[in-house]
């Protein structure tokens, strides 16, 4: 008998690496756009996407929403919800962050400039999350339980085909707890030592997660090298790093994508928030088009089994 899919068939994709700056947010926001618009050529299935930002840098939030600056602080507050006057809920403050999921608070996702993308922004710090339990060892499983319960709501699957989670870049119980609730994970990495060294450790963490959920294991979409210099600028260290990643006898070889994302000027963020499609012009840039198509095909085929 075929096992029932978790979360009523809705996918939960985590973009994660324990190291910051490797392209975690870039992948999360780019994949959200690609899936919502049907790929670079717009001919694919247009998926309904919810982006959950749990990264304290709040970059996924700022990619899609105009966040409110907090005077004298280096964090941003979630903006007032645009439908605050239409939603009647006495328990709701009119603002939401992704952390509200963990406290049984009313949650209303934010619309964006893109028809098929909605967002719950990051709170900017983990202080409230750390207060969930005084026992550090039980924090990760507590978070996983809350997230699984929220993802299991049938109404969520009625609204979205996929939730994309921008995970915190750390080894903390917060990142482990959120990762433990995902159905899939995609891992960006740079061709440099610290980034590469973290990939096998993350694969070990995924193996431990799967020991506790053999019926519905956390599936690895792939390890995607990012910010790879062009051939003319590829150093010997870069070549050694890439060879180590793609070594078939090594711990990462079988998970490596058949492509990588080069270090391109067009991938640099020009403005935030994404008030229109111009923010994602790089998806259609002639230099990047093949990479974006391969990224789209990797995610579509891994999550839905579609041959594109």
PDB file of C-alpha atoms in Angstrom:
ATOM      1  CA  UNK A   1       0.000   0.000   0.000  1.00  0.00           C
ATOM      2  CA  UNK A   2       1.301   3.455  -0.942  1.00  0.00           C
ATOM      3  CA  UNK A   3       2.079   5.588   2.082  1.00  0.00           C
ATOM      4  CA  UNK A   4       0.096   8.788   2.447  1.00  0.00           C
ATOM      5  CA  UNK A   5       2.102  11.914   1.703  1.00  0.00           C
ATOM      6  CA  UNK A   6       2.831  14.169   4.683  1.00  0.00           C
ATOM      7  CA  UNK A   7       1.171  17.573   4.839  1.00  0.00           C
ATOM      8  CA  UNK A   8      -1.641  16.532   2.470  1.00  0.00           C
ATOM      9  CA  UNK A   9       0.754  16.497  -0.473  1.00  0.00           C
ATOM     10  CA  UNK A  10       2.193  19.961   0.150  1.00  0.00           C
ATOM     11  CA  UNK A  11       5.987  20.137  -0.126  1.00  0.00           C
ATOM     12  CA  UNK A  12       8.211  21.879   2.408  1.00  0.00           C
ATOM     13  CA  UNK A  13      11.623  22.774   0.968  1.00  0.00           C
ATOM     14  CA  UNK A  14      14.358  24.041   3.278  1.00  0.00           C
ATOM     15  CA  UNK A  15      17.259  26.022   1.833  1.00  0.00           C
ATOM     16  CA  UNK A  16      20.004  25.373   4.325  1.00  0.00           C
ATOM     17  CA  UNK A  17      23.696  25.430   5.106  1.00  0.00           C
ATOM     18  CA  UNK A  18      25.269  25.866   8.511  1.00  0.00           C
ATOM     19  CA  UNK A  19      27.488  28.659   7.109  1.00  0.00           C
ATOM     20  CA  UNK A  20      26.134  32.085   6.167  1.00  0.00           C
ATOM     21  CA  UNK A  21      26.772  33.848   2.863  1.00  0.00           C
ATOM     22  CA  UNK A  22      26.802  30.742   0.658  1.00  0.00           C
ATOM     23  CA  UNK A  23      23.579  31.528  -1.228  1.00  0.00           C
ATOM     24  CA  UNK A  24      20.877  30.122   1.021  1.00  0.00           C
ATOM     25  CA  UNK A  25      18.590  33.141   0.674  1.00  0.00           C
ATOM     26  CA  UNK A  26      19.440  33.514  -3.012  1.00  0.00           C
ATOM     27  CA  UNK A  27      18.252  29.962  -3.654  1.00  0.00           C
ATOM     28  CA  UNK A  28      15.128  30.337  -1.500  1.00  0.00           C
ATOM     29  CA  UNK A  29      13.910  33.514  -3.225  1.00  0.00           C
ATOM     30  CA  UNK A  30      14.984  32.445  -6.720  1.00  0.00           C
ATOM     31  CA  UNK A  31      13.320  29.029  -6.455  1.00  0.00           C
ATOM     32  CA  UNK A  32      10.168  30.721  -5.131  1.00  0.00           C
ATOM     33  CA  UNK A  33      10.079  32.951  -8.214  1.00  0.00           C
ATOM     34  CA  UNK A  34      10.885  30.118 -10.651  1.00  0.00           C
ATOM     35  CA  UNK A  35       8.174  27.850  -9.279  1.00  0.00           C
ATOM     36  CA  UNK A  36       5.569  30.606  -9.034  1.00  0.00           C
ATOM     37  CA  UNK A  37       6.103  31.728 -12.619  1.00  0.00           C
ATOM     38  CA  UNK A  38       6.509  28.326 -14.262  1.00  0.00           C
ATOM     39  CA  UNK A  39      10.247  28.506 -14.871  1.00  0.00           C
ATOM     40  CA  UNK A  40      12.360  30.911 -16.936  1.00  0.00           C
ATOM     41  CA  UNK A  41      10.141  30.491 -20.008  1.00  0.00           C
ATOM     42  CA  UNK A  42       6.876  30.576 -18.029  1.00  0.00           C
ATOM     43  CA  UNK A  43       5.674  27.344 -19.666  1.00  0.00           C
ATOM     44  CA  UNK A  44       5.796  25.132 -16.580  1.00  0.00           C
ATOM     45  CA  UNK A  45       3.252  24.577 -13.830  1.00  0.00           C
ATOM     46  CA  UNK A  46       2.788  27.758 -11.828  1.00  0.00           C
ATOM     47  CA  UNK A  47       3.102  26.678  -8.223  1.00  0.00           C
ATOM     48  CA  UNK A  48       1.491  28.458  -5.284  1.00  0.00           C
ATOM     49  CA  UNK A  49       4.382  29.347  -2.974  1.00  0.00           C
ATOM     50  CA  UNK A  50       4.678  30.433   0.653  1.00  0.00           C
ATOM     51  CA  UNK A  51       8.091  31.694   1.786  1.00  0.00           C
ATOM     52  CA  UNK A  52       8.913  31.353   5.498  1.00  0.00           C
ATOM     53  CA  UNK A  53      11.913  33.409   6.550  1.00  0.00           C
ATOM     54  CA  UNK A  54      13.635  32.304   9.758  1.00  0.00           C
ATOM     55  CA  UNK A  55      17.024  33.874   9.010  1.00  0.00           C
ATOM     56  CA  UNK A  56      17.962  36.693  11.398  1.00  0.00           C
ATOM     57  CA  UNK A  57      19.407  38.637   8.439  1.00  0.00           C
ATOM     58  CA  UNK A  58      15.813  38.938   7.133  1.00  0.00           C
ATOM     59  CA  UNK A  59      16.997  39.026   3.511  1.00  0.00           C
ATOM     60  CA  UNK A  60      14.194  36.825   2.157  1.00  0.00           C
ATOM     61  CA  UNK A  61      11.733  39.087   3.966  1.00  0.00           C
ATOM     62  CA  UNK A  62      13.298  42.200   2.455  1.00  0.00           C
ATOM     63  CA  UNK A  63      13.309  40.562  -0.978  1.00  0.00           C
ATOM     64  CA  UNK A  64       9.518  40.483  -1.046  1.00  0.00           C
ATOM     65  CA  UNK A  65       8.263  42.985   1.552  1.00  0.00           C
ATOM     66  CA  UNK A  66       8.966  46.571   2.536  1.00  0.00           C
ATOM     67  CA  UNK A  67       9.981  45.917   6.131  1.00  0.00           C
ATOM     68  CA  UNK A  68       9.690  48.637   8.790  1.00  0.00           C
ATOM     69  CA  UNK A  69      13.019  49.960  10.064  1.00  0.00           C
ATOM     70  CA  UNK A  70      13.305  50.047  13.872  1.00  0.00           C
ATOM     71  CA  UNK A  71      15.030  53.292  15.012  1.00  0.00           C
ATOM     72  CA  UNK A  72      18.328  52.575  16.742  1.00  0.00           C
ATOM     73  CA  UNK A  73      18.191  48.874  15.922  1.00  0.00           C
ATOM     74  CA  UNK A  74      19.809  46.708  13.254  1.00  0.00           C
ATOM     75  CA  UNK A  75      16.658  44.639  12.751  1.00  0.00           C
ATOM     76  CA  UNK A  76      13.431  45.281  10.898  1.00  0.00           C
ATOM     77  CA  UNK A  77       9.855  44.840  12.040  1.00  0.00           C
ATOM     78  CA  UNK A  78       7.179  43.168   9.969  1.00  0.00           C
ATOM     79  CA  UNK A  79       5.051  45.763   8.193  1.00  0.00           C
ATOM     80  CA  UNK A  80       1.405  46.302   8.943  1.00  0.00           C
ATOM     81  CA  UNK A  81      -0.542  43.727   6.974  1.00  0.00           C
ATOM     82  CA  UNK A  82      -2.175  45.286   3.877  1.00  0.00           C
ATOM     83  CA  UNK A  83      -5.467  43.580   4.725  1.00  0.00           C
ATOM     84  CA  UNK A  84      -5.524  44.670   8.364  1.00  0.00           C
ATOM     85  CA  UNK A  85      -8.785  46.578   7.896  1.00  0.00           C
ATOM     86  CA  UNK A  86     -10.473  43.616   6.213  1.00  0.00           C
ATOM     87  CA  UNK A  87      -9.481  40.810   8.594  1.00  0.00           C
ATOM     88  CA  UNK A  88     -11.627  40.709  11.722  1.00  0.00           C
ATOM     89  CA  UNK A  89      -9.629  38.978  14.444  1.00  0.00           C
ATOM     90  CA  UNK A  90      -9.498  40.527  17.939  1.00  0.00           C
ATOM     91  CA  UNK A  91      -6.460  38.418  18.866  1.00  0.00           C
ATOM     92  CA  UNK A  92      -4.393  39.649  15.932  1.00  0.00           C
ATOM     93  CA  UNK A  93      -2.020  42.617  16.153  1.00  0.00           C
ATOM     94  CA  UNK A  94      -2.131  43.323  12.414  1.00  0.00           C
ATOM     95  CA  UNK A  95       1.459  42.128  11.954  1.00  0.00           C
ATOM     96  CA  UNK A  96       2.956  38.655  11.636  1.00  0.00           C
ATOM     97  CA  UNK A  97       6.312  36.943  11.567  1.00  0.00           C
ATOM     98  CA  UNK A  98       7.198  33.321  10.927  1.00  0.00           C
ATOM     99  CA  UNK A  99       7.908  32.900  14.652  1.00  0.00           C
ATOM    100  CA  UNK A 100       4.193  33.359  15.411  1.00  0.00           C
ATOM    101  CA  UNK A 101       3.669  29.814  14.106  1.00  0.00           C
ATOM    102  CA  UNK A 102       5.496  28.494  17.164  1.00  0.00           C
ATOM    103  CA  UNK A 103       3.246  30.324  19.640  1.00  0.00           C
ATOM    104  CA  UNK A 104      -0.220  29.425  18.340  1.00  0.00           C
ATOM    105  CA  UNK A 105      -0.764  33.069  17.371  1.00  0.00           C
ATOM    106  CA  UNK A 106      -3.126  34.087  14.553  1.00  0.00           C
ATOM    107  CA  UNK A 107      -1.127  33.952  11.318  1.00  0.00           C
ATOM    108  CA  UNK A 108      -1.988  35.769   8.094  1.00  0.00           C
ATOM    109  CA  UNK A 109       0.498  35.490   5.259  1.00  0.00           C
ATOM    110  CA  UNK A 110       1.559  38.643   3.407  1.00  0.00           C
ATOM    111  CA  UNK A 111       0.806  39.038  -0.294  1.00  0.00           C
ATOM    112  CA  UNK A 112       3.682  40.148  -2.522  1.00  0.00           C
ATOM    113  CA  UNK A 113       4.084  41.732  -5.944  1.00  0.00           C
ATOM    114  CA  UNK A 114       3.836  38.211  -7.378  1.00  0.00           C
ATOM    115  CA  UNK A 115       0.467  36.540  -7.719  1.00  0.00           C
ATOM    116  CA  UNK A 116       1.612  33.100  -6.571  1.00  0.00           C
ATOM    117  CA  UNK A 117       4.026  34.103  -3.790  1.00  0.00           C
ATOM    118  CA  UNK A 118       3.136  34.959  -0.204  1.00  0.00           C
ATOM    119  CA  UNK A 119       5.531  35.512   2.695  1.00  0.00           C
ATOM    120  CA  UNK A 120       5.821  35.295   6.457  1.00  0.00           C
ATOM    121  CA  UNK A 121       8.825  37.482   7.357  1.00  0.00           C
ATOM    122  CA  UNK A 122      11.568  36.835   9.877  1.00  0.00           C
ATOM    123  CA  UNK A 123      11.372  38.322  13.359  1.00  0.00           C
ATOM    124  CA  UNK A 124      15.061  39.170  13.182  1.00  0.00           C
ATOM    125  CA  UNK A 125      16.193  37.363  16.340  1.00  0.00           C
ATOM    126  CA  UNK A 126      15.583  34.081  18.147  1.00  0.00           C
ATOM    127  CA  UNK A 127      15.027  35.398  21.667  1.00  0.00           C
ATOM    128  CA  UNK A 128      11.311  34.555  21.685  1.00  0.00           C
ATOM    129  CA  UNK A 129      11.992  31.090  20.263  1.00  0.00           C
ATOM    130  CA  UNK A 130      14.578  30.345  22.948  1.00  0.00           C
ATOM    131  CA  UNK A 131      11.942  31.081  25.587  1.00  0.00           C
ATOM    132  CA  UNK A 132       9.778  28.172  24.417  1.00  0.00           C
ATOM    133  CA  UNK A 133      11.449  25.758  26.828  1.00  0.00           C
ATOM    134  CA  UNK A 134      14.177  26.074  29.485  1.00  0.00           C
ATOM    135  CA  UNK A 135      15.569  22.718  28.341  1.00  0.00           C
ATOM    136  CA  UNK A 136      17.933  23.345  25.428  1.00  0.00           C
ATOM    137  CA  UNK A 137      17.981  19.671  24.450  1.00  0.00           C
ATOM    138  CA  UNK A 138      14.215  19.623  23.965  1.00  0.00           C
ATOM    139  CA  UNK A 139      14.023  22.862  21.954  1.00  0.00           C
ATOM    140  CA  UNK A 140      14.688  21.328  18.523  1.00  0.00           C
ATOM    141  CA  UNK A 141      12.077  18.544  18.823  1.00  0.00           C
ATOM    142  CA  UNK A 142       9.596  21.040  20.277  1.00  0.00           C
ATOM    143  CA  UNK A 143      10.046  23.302  17.241  1.00  0.00           C
ATOM    144  CA  UNK A 144       9.771  20.345  14.875  1.00  0.00           C
ATOM    145  CA  UNK A 145       6.490  19.294  16.483  1.00  0.00           C
ATOM    146  CA  UNK A 146       5.004  22.783  16.193  1.00  0.00           C
ATOM    147  CA  UNK A 147       6.082  23.125  12.577  1.00  0.00           C
ATOM    148  CA  UNK A 148       4.755  19.694  11.592  1.00  0.00           C
ATOM    149  CA  UNK A 149       1.418  20.467  13.205  1.00  0.00           C
ATOM    150  CA  UNK A 150       1.154  23.767  11.331  1.00  0.00           C
ATOM    151  CA  UNK A 151       2.189  22.222   8.008  1.00  0.00           C
ATOM    152  CA  UNK A 152      -0.404  19.467   8.504  1.00  0.00           C
ATOM    153  CA  UNK A 153      -3.347  21.875   8.428  1.00  0.00           C
ATOM    154  CA  UNK A 154      -5.417  20.849   5.365  1.00  0.00           C
ATOM    155  CA  UNK A 155      -6.263  24.491   4.670  1.00  0.00           C
ATOM    156  CA  UNK A 156      -2.578  25.263   4.160  1.00  0.00           C
ATOM    157  CA  UNK A 157      -2.332  22.600   1.455  1.00  0.00           C
ATOM    158  CA  UNK A 158      -5.463  24.061  -0.138  1.00  0.00           C
ATOM    159  CA  UNK A 159      -3.664  27.413  -0.438  1.00  0.00           C
ATOM    160  CA  UNK A 160      -0.113  26.339  -1.319  1.00  0.00           C
ATOM    161  CA  UNK A 161       1.711  23.693  -3.309  1.00  0.00           C
ATOM    162  CA  UNK A 162       4.978  24.348  -1.525  1.00  0.00           C
ATOM    163  CA  UNK A 163       6.431  26.153   1.475  1.00  0.00           C
ATOM    164  CA  UNK A 164      10.025  27.327   1.010  1.00  0.00           C
ATOM    165  CA  UNK A 165      11.915  27.871   4.255  1.00  0.00           C
ATOM    166  CA  UNK A 166      14.957  30.136   4.495  1.00  0.00           C
ATOM    167  CA  UNK A 167      16.609  28.377   7.426  1.00  0.00           C
ATOM    168  CA  UNK A 168      18.929  30.112   9.927  1.00  0.00           C
ATOM    169  CA  UNK A 169      22.617  29.530   9.013  1.00  0.00           C
ATOM    170  CA  UNK A 170      23.765  27.820  12.204  1.00  0.00           C
ATOM    171  CA  UNK A 171      23.962  24.555  14.136  1.00  0.00           C
ATOM    172  CA  UNK A 172      21.420  25.846  16.648  1.00  0.00           C
ATOM    173  CA  UNK A 173      18.367  23.962  17.952  1.00  0.00           C
ATOM    174  CA  UNK A 174      16.257  26.488  16.044  1.00  0.00           C
ATOM    175  CA  UNK A 175      17.710  25.536  12.665  1.00  0.00           C
ATOM    176  CA  UNK A 176      17.667  21.824  13.540  1.00  0.00           C
ATOM    177  CA  UNK A 177      14.049  21.976  14.664  1.00  0.00           C
ATOM    178  CA  UNK A 178      12.857  23.714  11.524  1.00  0.00           C
ATOM    179  CA  UNK A 179      14.880  21.408   9.263  1.00  0.00           C
ATOM    180  CA  UNK A 180      13.350  18.396  11.012  1.00  0.00           C
ATOM    181  CA  UNK A 181       9.895  19.365   9.784  1.00  0.00           C
ATOM    182  CA  UNK A 182      10.807  19.778   6.090  1.00  0.00           C
ATOM    183  CA  UNK A 183      10.065  17.232   3.374  1.00  0.00           C
ATOM    184  CA  UNK A 184      13.021  18.298   1.182  1.00  0.00           C
ATOM    185  CA  UNK A 185      16.271  20.224   1.553  1.00  0.00           C
ATOM    186  CA  UNK A 186      18.535  21.949  -0.955  1.00  0.00           C
ATOM    187  CA  UNK A 187      22.089  22.802   0.081  1.00  0.00           C
ATOM    188  CA  UNK A 188      24.075  25.653  -1.495  1.00  0.00           C
ATOM    189  CA  UNK A 189      27.834  25.731  -1.028  1.00  0.00           C
ATOM    190  CA  UNK A 190      30.788  27.786  -2.168  1.00  0.00           C
ATOM    191  CA  UNK A 191      34.025  26.285  -3.539  1.00  0.00           C
ATOM    192  CA  UNK A 192      36.018  27.133  -0.402  1.00  0.00           C
ATOM    193  CA  UNK A 193      37.088  25.103   2.600  1.00  0.00           C
ATOM    194  CA  UNK A 194      34.707  26.189   5.387  1.00  0.00           C
ATOM    195  CA  UNK A 195      31.671  25.924   3.152  1.00  0.00           C
ATOM    196  CA  UNK A 196      32.625  22.519   1.736  1.00  0.00           C
ATOM    197  CA  UNK A 197      33.621  21.170   5.140  1.00  0.00           C
ATOM    198  CA  UNK A 198      30.130  21.919   6.445  1.00  0.00           C
ATOM    199  CA  UNK A 199      28.306  19.845   3.811  1.00  0.00           C
ATOM    200  CA  UNK A 200      29.201  16.347   5.114  1.00  0.00           C
ATOM    201  CA  UNK A 201      28.256  17.498   8.621  1.00  0.00           C
ATOM    202  CA  UNK A 202      24.880  18.622   7.358  1.00  0.00           C
ATOM    203  CA  UNK A 203      24.411  15.301   5.560  1.00  0.00           C
ATOM    204  CA  UNK A 204      25.114  13.556   8.878  1.00  0.00           C
ATOM    205  CA  UNK A 205      22.448  15.690  10.547  1.00  0.00           C
ATOM    206  CA  UNK A 206      19.957  14.738   7.841  1.00  0.00           C
ATOM    207  CA  UNK A 207      20.814  11.061   8.376  1.00  0.00           C
ATOM    208  CA  UNK A 208      20.044  11.449  12.089  1.00  0.00           C
ATOM    209  CA  UNK A 209      16.737  13.136  11.281  1.00  0.00           C
ATOM    210  CA  UNK A 210      15.828  10.277   8.958  1.00  0.00           C
ATOM    211  CA  UNK A 211      16.543   7.676  11.625  1.00  0.00           C
ATOM    212  CA  UNK A 212      13.551   9.110  13.486  1.00  0.00           C
ATOM    213  CA  UNK A 213      11.246   9.324  10.442  1.00  0.00           C
ATOM    214  CA  UNK A 214      11.885   6.266   8.222  1.00  0.00           C
ATOM    215  CA  UNK A 215       8.406   6.407   6.666  1.00  0.00           C
ATOM    216  CA  UNK A 216       8.865   9.955   5.340  1.00  0.00           C
ATOM    217  CA  UNK A 217      12.606  10.718   5.153  1.00  0.00           C
ATOM    218  CA  UNK A 218      13.925  14.219   4.551  1.00  0.00           C
ATOM    219  CA  UNK A 219      14.853  14.081   0.858  1.00  0.00           C
ATOM    220  CA  UNK A 220      17.960  15.839  -0.446  1.00  0.00           C
ATOM    221  CA  UNK A 221      17.214  17.755  -3.644  1.00  0.00           C
ATOM    222  CA  UNK A 222      20.903  18.354  -4.194  1.00  0.00           C
ATOM    223  CA  UNK A 223      24.053  20.156  -3.180  1.00  0.00           C
ATOM    224  CA  UNK A 224      24.426  23.158  -5.508  1.00  0.00           C
ATOM    225  CA  UNK A 225      27.805  24.914  -5.852  1.00  0.00           C
ATOM    226  CA  UNK A 226      27.270  28.673  -5.872  1.00  0.00           C
ATOM    227  CA  UNK A 227      29.458  31.697  -6.612  1.00  0.00           C
ATOM    228  CA  UNK A 228      31.793  29.557  -8.698  1.00  0.00           C
ATOM    229  CA  UNK A 229      34.314  31.741 -10.595  1.00  0.00           C
ATOM    230  CA  UNK A 230      34.346  31.602 -14.395  1.00  0.00           C
ATOM    231  CA  UNK A 231      36.803  29.200 -16.023  1.00  0.00           C
ATOM    232  CA  UNK A 232      39.272  32.005 -16.697  1.00  0.00           C
ATOM    233  CA  UNK A 233      39.268  32.955 -12.990  1.00  0.00           C
ATOM    234  CA  UNK A 234      39.049  29.477 -11.494  1.00  0.00           C
ATOM    235  CA  UNK A 235      42.054  28.982  -9.215  1.00  0.00           C
ATOM    236  CA  UNK A 236      43.735  25.712  -8.345  1.00  0.00           C
ATOM    237  CA  UNK A 237      42.107  25.903  -4.898  1.00  0.00           C
ATOM    238  CA  UNK A 238      38.676  26.254  -6.538  1.00  0.00           C
ATOM    239  CA  UNK A 239      39.345  23.233  -8.763  1.00  0.00           C
ATOM    240  CA  UNK A 240      40.495  21.139  -5.803  1.00  0.00           C
ATOM    241  CA  UNK A 241      37.409  22.175  -3.820  1.00  0.00           C
ATOM    242  CA  UNK A 242      35.030  21.265  -6.645  1.00  0.00           C
ATOM    243  CA  UNK A 243      36.829  17.965  -7.234  1.00  0.00           C
ATOM    244  CA  UNK A 244      36.393  17.117  -3.550  1.00  0.00           C
ATOM    245  CA  UNK A 245      32.667  17.860  -3.734  1.00  0.00           C
ATOM    246  CA  UNK A 246      32.121  15.782  -6.875  1.00  0.00           C
ATOM    247  CA  UNK A 247      34.323  12.845  -5.797  1.00  0.00           C
ATOM    248  CA  UNK A 248      32.072   9.809  -6.299  1.00  0.00           C
ATOM    249  CA  UNK A 249      33.771   8.007  -3.433  1.00  0.00           C
ATOM    250  CA  UNK A 250      33.348  10.949  -1.066  1.00  0.00           C
ATOM    251  CA  UNK A 251      30.396  11.731   1.223  1.00  0.00           C
ATOM    252  CA  UNK A 252      28.933  14.424  -1.048  1.00  0.00           C
ATOM    253  CA  UNK A 253      29.446  12.992  -4.542  1.00  0.00           C
ATOM    254  CA  UNK A 254      26.059  11.346  -5.059  1.00  0.00           C
ATOM    255  CA  UNK A 255      24.168  14.458  -3.941  1.00  0.00           C
ATOM    256  CA  UNK A 256      25.922  16.969  -6.213  1.00  0.00           C
ATOM    257  CA  UNK A 257      23.918  18.826  -8.851  1.00  0.00           C
ATOM    258  CA  UNK A 258      25.002  18.381 -12.472  1.00  0.00           C
ATOM    259  CA  UNK A 259      25.514  22.116 -12.773  1.00  0.00           C
ATOM    260  CA  UNK A 260      26.731  25.009 -10.701  1.00  0.00           C
ATOM    261  CA  UNK A 261      25.892  28.674 -10.394  1.00  0.00           C
ATOM    262  CA  UNK A 262      28.672  30.989 -11.474  1.00  0.00           C
ATOM    263  CA  UNK A 263      29.624  34.205  -9.758  1.00  0.00           C
ATOM    264  CA  UNK A 264      27.752  36.677 -11.964  1.00  0.00           C
ATOM    265  CA  UNK A 265      27.079  40.400 -11.606  1.00  0.00           C
ATOM    266  CA  UNK A 266      23.490  39.834 -12.677  1.00  0.00           C
ATOM    267  CA  UNK A 267      22.881  37.758  -9.513  1.00  0.00           C
ATOM    268  CA  UNK A 268      23.752  40.680  -7.249  1.00  0.00           C
ATOM    269  CA  UNK A 269      20.776  42.279  -5.515  1.00  0.00           C
ATOM    270  CA  UNK A 270      19.975  45.643  -7.090  1.00  0.00           C
ATOM    271  CA  UNK A 271      16.989  46.689  -5.013  1.00  0.00           C
ATOM    272  CA  UNK A 272      14.607  45.554  -2.312  1.00  0.00           C
ATOM    273  CA  UNK A 273      11.790  44.840  -1.989  1.00  0.00           C
ATOM    274  CA  UNK A 274      10.793  43.148  -5.247  1.00  0.00           C
ATOM    275  CA  UNK A 275       8.033  45.538  -6.241  1.00  0.00           C
ATOM    276  CA  UNK A 276       7.854  44.023  -9.717  1.00  0.00           C
ATOM    277  CA  UNK A 277       9.445  41.344 -11.880  1.00  0.00           C
ATOM    278  CA  UNK A 278      12.524  43.483 -12.556  1.00  0.00           C
ATOM    279  CA  UNK A 279      14.088  42.205  -9.308  1.00  0.00           C
ATOM    280  CA  UNK A 280      14.328  38.755 -10.892  1.00  0.00           C
ATOM    281  CA  UNK A 281      15.586  39.876 -14.293  1.00  0.00           C
ATOM    282  CA  UNK A 282      18.656  37.707 -13.734  1.00  0.00           C
ATOM    283  CA  UNK A 283      16.486  34.630 -14.226  1.00  0.00           C
ATOM    284  CA  UNK A 284      16.094  35.684 -17.870  1.00  0.00           C
ATOM    285  CA  UNK A 285      19.625  37.060 -18.352  1.00  0.00           C
ATOM    286  CA  UNK A 286      21.180  35.329 -21.363  1.00  0.00           C
ATOM    287  CA  UNK A 287      24.328  34.474 -19.379  1.00  0.00           C
ATOM    288  CA  UNK A 288      22.355  32.941 -16.516  1.00  0.00           C
ATOM    289  CA  UNK A 289      19.405  31.437 -18.392  1.00  0.00           C
ATOM    290  CA  UNK A 290      20.813  27.906 -18.679  1.00  0.00           C
ATOM    291  CA  UNK A 291      21.726  27.840 -14.997  1.00  0.00           C
ATOM    292  CA  UNK A 292      18.267  29.031 -13.982  1.00  0.00           C
ATOM    293  CA  UNK A 293      16.589  26.447 -16.227  1.00  0.00           C
ATOM    294  CA  UNK A 294      18.703  23.667 -14.710  1.00  0.00           C
ATOM    295  CA  UNK A 295      17.916  24.866 -11.187  1.00  0.00           C
ATOM    296  CA  UNK A 296      14.200  24.916 -12.014  1.00  0.00           C
ATOM    297  CA  UNK A 297      14.331  21.430 -13.534  1.00  0.00           C
ATOM    298  CA  UNK A 298      16.223  20.052 -10.545  1.00  0.00           C
ATOM    299  CA  UNK A 299      13.610  21.308  -8.077  1.00  0.00           C
ATOM    300  CA  UNK A 300      10.564  20.387 -10.179  1.00  0.00           C
ATOM    301  CA  UNK A 301      11.783  16.866 -10.904  1.00  0.00           C
ATOM    302  CA  UNK A 302      12.898  16.248  -7.309  1.00  0.00           C
ATOM    303  CA  UNK A 303       9.706  17.504  -5.665  1.00  0.00           C
ATOM    304  CA  UNK A 304       7.053  16.459  -8.168  1.00  0.00           C
ATOM    305  CA  UNK A 305       8.814  13.977 -10.437  1.00  0.00           C
ATOM    306  CA  UNK A 306       8.128  16.060 -13.529  1.00  0.00           C
ATOM    307  CA  UNK A 307      10.271  15.470 -16.574  1.00  0.00           C
ATOM    308  CA  UNK A 308      10.770  18.896 -18.133  1.00  0.00           C
TER     309      UNK A 308
END
